[in-house]
GROMACS .gro file of C-alpha atoms in nm:
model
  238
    1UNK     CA    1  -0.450   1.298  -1.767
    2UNK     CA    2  -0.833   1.208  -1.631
    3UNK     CA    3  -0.707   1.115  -1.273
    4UNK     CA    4  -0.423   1.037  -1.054
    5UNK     CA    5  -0.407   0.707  -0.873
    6UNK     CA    6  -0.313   0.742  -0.486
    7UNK     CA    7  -0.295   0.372  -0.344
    8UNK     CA    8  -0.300   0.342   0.041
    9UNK     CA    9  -0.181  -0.009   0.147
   10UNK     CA   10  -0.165  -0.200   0.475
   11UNK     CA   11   0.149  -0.408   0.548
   12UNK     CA   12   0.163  -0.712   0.502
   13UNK     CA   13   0.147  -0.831   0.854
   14UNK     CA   14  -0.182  -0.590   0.897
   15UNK     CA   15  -0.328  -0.758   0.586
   16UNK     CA   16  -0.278  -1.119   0.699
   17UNK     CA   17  -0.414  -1.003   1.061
   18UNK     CA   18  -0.753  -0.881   0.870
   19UNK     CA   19  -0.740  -1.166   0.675
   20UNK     CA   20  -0.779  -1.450   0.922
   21UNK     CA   21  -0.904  -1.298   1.242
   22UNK     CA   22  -1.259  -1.318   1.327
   23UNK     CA   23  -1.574  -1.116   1.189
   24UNK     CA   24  -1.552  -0.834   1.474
   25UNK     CA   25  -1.157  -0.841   1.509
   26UNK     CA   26  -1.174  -0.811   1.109
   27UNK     CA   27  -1.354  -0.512   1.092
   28UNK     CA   28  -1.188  -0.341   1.407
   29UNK     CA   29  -0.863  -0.364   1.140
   30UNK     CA   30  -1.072  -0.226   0.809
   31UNK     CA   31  -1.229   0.050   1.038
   32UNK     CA   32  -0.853   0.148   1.168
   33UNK     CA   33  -0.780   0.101   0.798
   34UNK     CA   34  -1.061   0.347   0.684
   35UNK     CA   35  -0.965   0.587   0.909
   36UNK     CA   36  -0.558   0.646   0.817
   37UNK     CA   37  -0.696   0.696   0.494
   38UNK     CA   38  -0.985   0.949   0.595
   39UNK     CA   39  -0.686   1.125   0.749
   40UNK     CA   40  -0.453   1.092   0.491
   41UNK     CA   41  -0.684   1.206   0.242
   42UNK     CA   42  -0.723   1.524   0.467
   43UNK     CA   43  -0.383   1.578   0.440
   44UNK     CA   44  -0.397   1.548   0.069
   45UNK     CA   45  -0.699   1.794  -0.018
   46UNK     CA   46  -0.531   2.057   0.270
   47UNK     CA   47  -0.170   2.043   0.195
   48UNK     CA   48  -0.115   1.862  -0.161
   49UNK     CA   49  -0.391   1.973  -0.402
   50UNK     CA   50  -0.315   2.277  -0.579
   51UNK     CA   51  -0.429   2.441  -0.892
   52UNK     CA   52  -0.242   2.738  -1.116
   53UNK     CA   53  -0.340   3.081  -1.243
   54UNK     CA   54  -0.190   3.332  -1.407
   55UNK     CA   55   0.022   3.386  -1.734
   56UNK     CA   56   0.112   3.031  -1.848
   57UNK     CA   57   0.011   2.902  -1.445
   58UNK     CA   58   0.258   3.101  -1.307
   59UNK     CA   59   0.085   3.131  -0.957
   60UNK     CA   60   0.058   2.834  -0.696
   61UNK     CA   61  -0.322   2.890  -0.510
   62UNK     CA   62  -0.501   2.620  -0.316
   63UNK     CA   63  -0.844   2.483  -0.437
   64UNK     CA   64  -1.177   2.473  -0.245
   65UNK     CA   65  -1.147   2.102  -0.229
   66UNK     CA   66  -1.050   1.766  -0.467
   67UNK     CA   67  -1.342   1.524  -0.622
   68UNK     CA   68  -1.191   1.157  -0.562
   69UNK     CA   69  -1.314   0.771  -0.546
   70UNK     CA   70  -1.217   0.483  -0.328
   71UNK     CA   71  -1.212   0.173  -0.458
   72UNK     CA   72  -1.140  -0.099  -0.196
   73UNK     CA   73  -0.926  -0.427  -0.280
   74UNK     CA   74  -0.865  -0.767  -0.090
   75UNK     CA   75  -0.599  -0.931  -0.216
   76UNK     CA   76  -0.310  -0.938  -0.462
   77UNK     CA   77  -0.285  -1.024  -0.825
   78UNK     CA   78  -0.157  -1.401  -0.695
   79UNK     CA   79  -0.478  -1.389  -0.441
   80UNK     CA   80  -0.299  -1.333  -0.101
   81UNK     CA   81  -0.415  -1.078   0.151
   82UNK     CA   82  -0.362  -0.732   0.042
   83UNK     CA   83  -0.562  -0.491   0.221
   84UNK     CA   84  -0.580  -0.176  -0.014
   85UNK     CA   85  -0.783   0.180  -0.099
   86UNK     CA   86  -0.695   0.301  -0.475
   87UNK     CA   87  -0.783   0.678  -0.465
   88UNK     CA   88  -0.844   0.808  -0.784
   89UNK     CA   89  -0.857   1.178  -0.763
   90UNK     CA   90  -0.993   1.386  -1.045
   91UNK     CA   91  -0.790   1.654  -1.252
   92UNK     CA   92  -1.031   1.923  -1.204
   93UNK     CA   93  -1.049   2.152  -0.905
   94UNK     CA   94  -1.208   2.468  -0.825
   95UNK     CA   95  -1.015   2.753  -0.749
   96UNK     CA   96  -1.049   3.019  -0.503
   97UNK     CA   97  -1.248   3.205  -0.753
   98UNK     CA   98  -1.504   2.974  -0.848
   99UNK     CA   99  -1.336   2.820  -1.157
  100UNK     CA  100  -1.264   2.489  -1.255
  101UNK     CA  101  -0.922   2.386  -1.359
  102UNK     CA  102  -0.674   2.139  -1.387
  103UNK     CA  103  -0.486   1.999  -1.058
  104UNK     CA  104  -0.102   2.085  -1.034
  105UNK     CA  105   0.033   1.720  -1.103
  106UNK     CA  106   0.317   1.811  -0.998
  107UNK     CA  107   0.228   1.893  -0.616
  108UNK     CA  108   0.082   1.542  -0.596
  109UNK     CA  109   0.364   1.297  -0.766
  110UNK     CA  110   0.646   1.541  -0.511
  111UNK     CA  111   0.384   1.394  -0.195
  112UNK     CA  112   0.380   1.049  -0.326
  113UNK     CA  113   0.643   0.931  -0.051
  114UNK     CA  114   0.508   1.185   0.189
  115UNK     CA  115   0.152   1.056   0.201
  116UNK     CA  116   0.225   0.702   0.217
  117UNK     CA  117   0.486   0.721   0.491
  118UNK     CA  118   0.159   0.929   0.701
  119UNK     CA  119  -0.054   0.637   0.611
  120UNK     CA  120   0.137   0.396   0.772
  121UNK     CA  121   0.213   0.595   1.090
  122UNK     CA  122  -0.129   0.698   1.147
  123UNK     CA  123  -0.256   0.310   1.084
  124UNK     CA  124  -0.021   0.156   1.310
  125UNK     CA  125  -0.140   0.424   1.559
  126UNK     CA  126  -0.530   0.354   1.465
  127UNK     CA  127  -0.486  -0.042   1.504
  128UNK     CA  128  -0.281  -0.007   1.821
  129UNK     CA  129  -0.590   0.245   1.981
  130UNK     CA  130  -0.815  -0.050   1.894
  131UNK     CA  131  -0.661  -0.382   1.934
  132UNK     CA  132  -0.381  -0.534   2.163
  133UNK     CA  133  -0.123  -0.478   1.937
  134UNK     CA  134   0.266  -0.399   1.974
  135UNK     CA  135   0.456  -0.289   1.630
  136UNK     CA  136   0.870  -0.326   1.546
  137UNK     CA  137   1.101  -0.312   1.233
  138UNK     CA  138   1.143  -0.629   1.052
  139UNK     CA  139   1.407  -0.696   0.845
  140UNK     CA  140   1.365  -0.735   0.451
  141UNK     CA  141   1.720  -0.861   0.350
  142UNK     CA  142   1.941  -0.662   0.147
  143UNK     CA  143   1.858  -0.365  -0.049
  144UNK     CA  144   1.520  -0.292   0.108
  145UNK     CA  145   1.428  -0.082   0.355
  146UNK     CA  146   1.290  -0.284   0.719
  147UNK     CA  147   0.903  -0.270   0.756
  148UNK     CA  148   0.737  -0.156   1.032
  149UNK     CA  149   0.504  -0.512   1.056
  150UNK     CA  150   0.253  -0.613   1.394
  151UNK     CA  151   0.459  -0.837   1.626
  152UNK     CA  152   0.244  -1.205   1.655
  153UNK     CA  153   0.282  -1.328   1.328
  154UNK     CA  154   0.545  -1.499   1.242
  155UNK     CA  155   0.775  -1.478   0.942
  156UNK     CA  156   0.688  -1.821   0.809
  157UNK     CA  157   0.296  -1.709   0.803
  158UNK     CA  158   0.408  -1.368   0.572
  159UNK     CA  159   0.583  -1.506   0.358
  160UNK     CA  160   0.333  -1.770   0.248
  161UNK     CA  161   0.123  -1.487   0.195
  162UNK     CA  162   0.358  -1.301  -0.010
  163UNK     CA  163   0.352  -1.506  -0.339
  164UNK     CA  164   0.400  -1.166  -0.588
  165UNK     CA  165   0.682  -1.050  -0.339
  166UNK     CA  166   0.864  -1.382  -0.398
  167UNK     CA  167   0.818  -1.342  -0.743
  168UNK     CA  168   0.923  -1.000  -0.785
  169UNK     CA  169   1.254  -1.062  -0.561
  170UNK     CA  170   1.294  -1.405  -0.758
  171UNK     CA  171   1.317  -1.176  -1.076
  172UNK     CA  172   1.547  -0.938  -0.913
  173UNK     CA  173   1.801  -1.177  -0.798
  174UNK     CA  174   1.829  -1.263  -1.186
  175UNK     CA  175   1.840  -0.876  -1.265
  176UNK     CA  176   2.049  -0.830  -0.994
  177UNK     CA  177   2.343  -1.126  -1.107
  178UNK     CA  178   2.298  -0.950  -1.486
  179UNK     CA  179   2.363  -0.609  -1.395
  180UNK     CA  180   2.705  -0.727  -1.213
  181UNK     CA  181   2.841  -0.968  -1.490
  182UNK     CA  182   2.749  -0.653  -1.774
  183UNK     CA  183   2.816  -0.345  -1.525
  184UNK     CA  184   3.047  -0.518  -1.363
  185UNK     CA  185   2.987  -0.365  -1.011
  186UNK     CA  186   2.684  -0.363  -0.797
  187UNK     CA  187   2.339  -0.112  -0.867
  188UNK     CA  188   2.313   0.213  -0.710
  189UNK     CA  189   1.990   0.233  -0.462
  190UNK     CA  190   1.785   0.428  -0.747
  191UNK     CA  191   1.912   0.196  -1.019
  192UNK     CA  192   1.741  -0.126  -0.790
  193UNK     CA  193   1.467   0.122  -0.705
  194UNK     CA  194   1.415   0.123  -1.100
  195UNK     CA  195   1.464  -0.200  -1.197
  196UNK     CA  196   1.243  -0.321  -0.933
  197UNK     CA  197   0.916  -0.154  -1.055
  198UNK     CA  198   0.957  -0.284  -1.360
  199UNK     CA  199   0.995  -0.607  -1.274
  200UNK     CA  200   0.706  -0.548  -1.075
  201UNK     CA  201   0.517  -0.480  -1.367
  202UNK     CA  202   0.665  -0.729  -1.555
  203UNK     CA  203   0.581  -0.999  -1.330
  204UNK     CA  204   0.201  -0.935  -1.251
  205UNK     CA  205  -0.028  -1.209  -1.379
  206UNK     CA  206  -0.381  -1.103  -1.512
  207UNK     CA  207  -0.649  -1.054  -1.219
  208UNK     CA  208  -0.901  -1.273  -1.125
  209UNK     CA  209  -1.177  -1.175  -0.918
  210UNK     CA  210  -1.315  -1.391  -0.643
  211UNK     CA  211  -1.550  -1.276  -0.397
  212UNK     CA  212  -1.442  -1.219  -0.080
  213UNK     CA  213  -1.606  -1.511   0.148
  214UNK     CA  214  -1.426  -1.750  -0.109
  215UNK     CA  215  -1.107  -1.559  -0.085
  216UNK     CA  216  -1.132  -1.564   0.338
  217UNK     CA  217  -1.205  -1.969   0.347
  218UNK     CA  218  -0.884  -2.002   0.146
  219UNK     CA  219  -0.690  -1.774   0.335
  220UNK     CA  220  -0.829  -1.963   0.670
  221UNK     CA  221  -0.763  -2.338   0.511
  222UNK     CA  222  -0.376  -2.217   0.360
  223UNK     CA  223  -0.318  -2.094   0.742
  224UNK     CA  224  -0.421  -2.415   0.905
  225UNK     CA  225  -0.216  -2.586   0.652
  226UNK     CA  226   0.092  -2.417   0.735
  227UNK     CA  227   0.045  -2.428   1.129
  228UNK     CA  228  -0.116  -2.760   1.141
  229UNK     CA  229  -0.372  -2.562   1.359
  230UNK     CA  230  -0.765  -2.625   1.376
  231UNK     CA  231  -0.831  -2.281   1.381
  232UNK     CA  232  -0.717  -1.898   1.386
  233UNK     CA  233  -0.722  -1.706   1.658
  234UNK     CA  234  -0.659  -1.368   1.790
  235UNK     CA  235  -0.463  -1.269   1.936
  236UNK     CA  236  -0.165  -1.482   1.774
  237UNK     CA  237  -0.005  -1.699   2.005
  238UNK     CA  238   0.359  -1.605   2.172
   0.00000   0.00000   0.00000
């Protein structure tokens, strides 16, 4: 392969919080943003990226460093918030000695989980340094795992903003009642796990790009909509 494809995403309540705050509160949340990923990506060029040498690679070393890209995205596929970094890192390193070669794939899909779980620790504790923020679990219904989501925003306000998520759970109710009447017993967790990124897949509409002052004045005019306020304001009131 060219590249692997590391995406670092904010939760959804984080998102939504960027989203419609003001200018300065908005950029306090991309700068705490920017910096989980600084230090994730730390993480990844110290403890993930490795190269082999040897008869057919037989020998694990470290590199003197990764070549990678950020890309920066706004929103989702169905144009809510989605706060996101795609990392693409490049499959050539240089080795202790001097010489290029190919990254050890398999070192970065085994750190997948690892990387994103740091992520969102170290951006809940980035956001919280700079803003008035408390954090708690939030409950995703059955089969998923709780989110760790800013407290403030209610659950009526996410899940407006969480069109593809519908979508995709919409799809895997269907899944879901078809797997029991052929099967007939319910999934295993890696079995949903499964199912569920394809469906992700196989729900995603085609992109459109908007820029992003067109994308915040919708954002802001769908939130006054749903809280029959005249404005946003942080912080969120209690």
């Amino acid at each position: 392969v060219v590249g692997y494809d590391l995406t670092f995403t904010a939760p959804k309540s984080v998102s939504v919080l960027w989203a419609l705050a003001d200018d300065a509160t908005r950029v306090i949340v991309y700068d705490a943003h920017r910096a989980a990923l600084a230090s994730s990506l730390e993480f990844v060029e110290q403890r993930v990226i490795r190269t082999r040498i040897g008869d057919a690679g037989r020998h694990q070393v470290r590199t003197r460093g990764m070549v990678a890209a950020a890309f920066d995205h706004w929103d989702t596929r169905a144009g809510d918030p989605n706060l996101h970094t795609h990392v693409v890192i490049a499959n050539k390193v240089q080795g202790p000695d001097g010489a290029w070669r190919s990254l050890d794939g398999r070192t970065v899909h085994a750190a997948v989980v690892t990387v994103s779980e740091l992520y969102d620790a170290l951006l809940a504790d980035e956001l919280a340094r700079r803003l008035p923020v408390e954090w708690s679990m939030r409950d995703r219904g059955p089969r998923r795992n709780p989110a760790f989501e800013v407290d403030g925003l209610g659950e009526d306000l996410l899940a407006h903003f969480s069109t593809r998520a519908e979508a995709i759970q919409c799809a895997e109710q269907e899944w879901l009642a078809q797997f029991e009447t052929t099967h007939g017993r319910a999934p295993t967790r890696v079995e949903t796990t499964r199912a569920r990124q394809h469906l992700t897949r196989a729900t995603r509409p085609p992109k459109t790009v908007r820029p992003l002052a067109d994308l915040l004045a919708d954002w802001a005019n769908r939130a006054r909509a749903l809280t029959a306020s005249s404005r946003t304001t942080w912080p969120p009131e209690r």
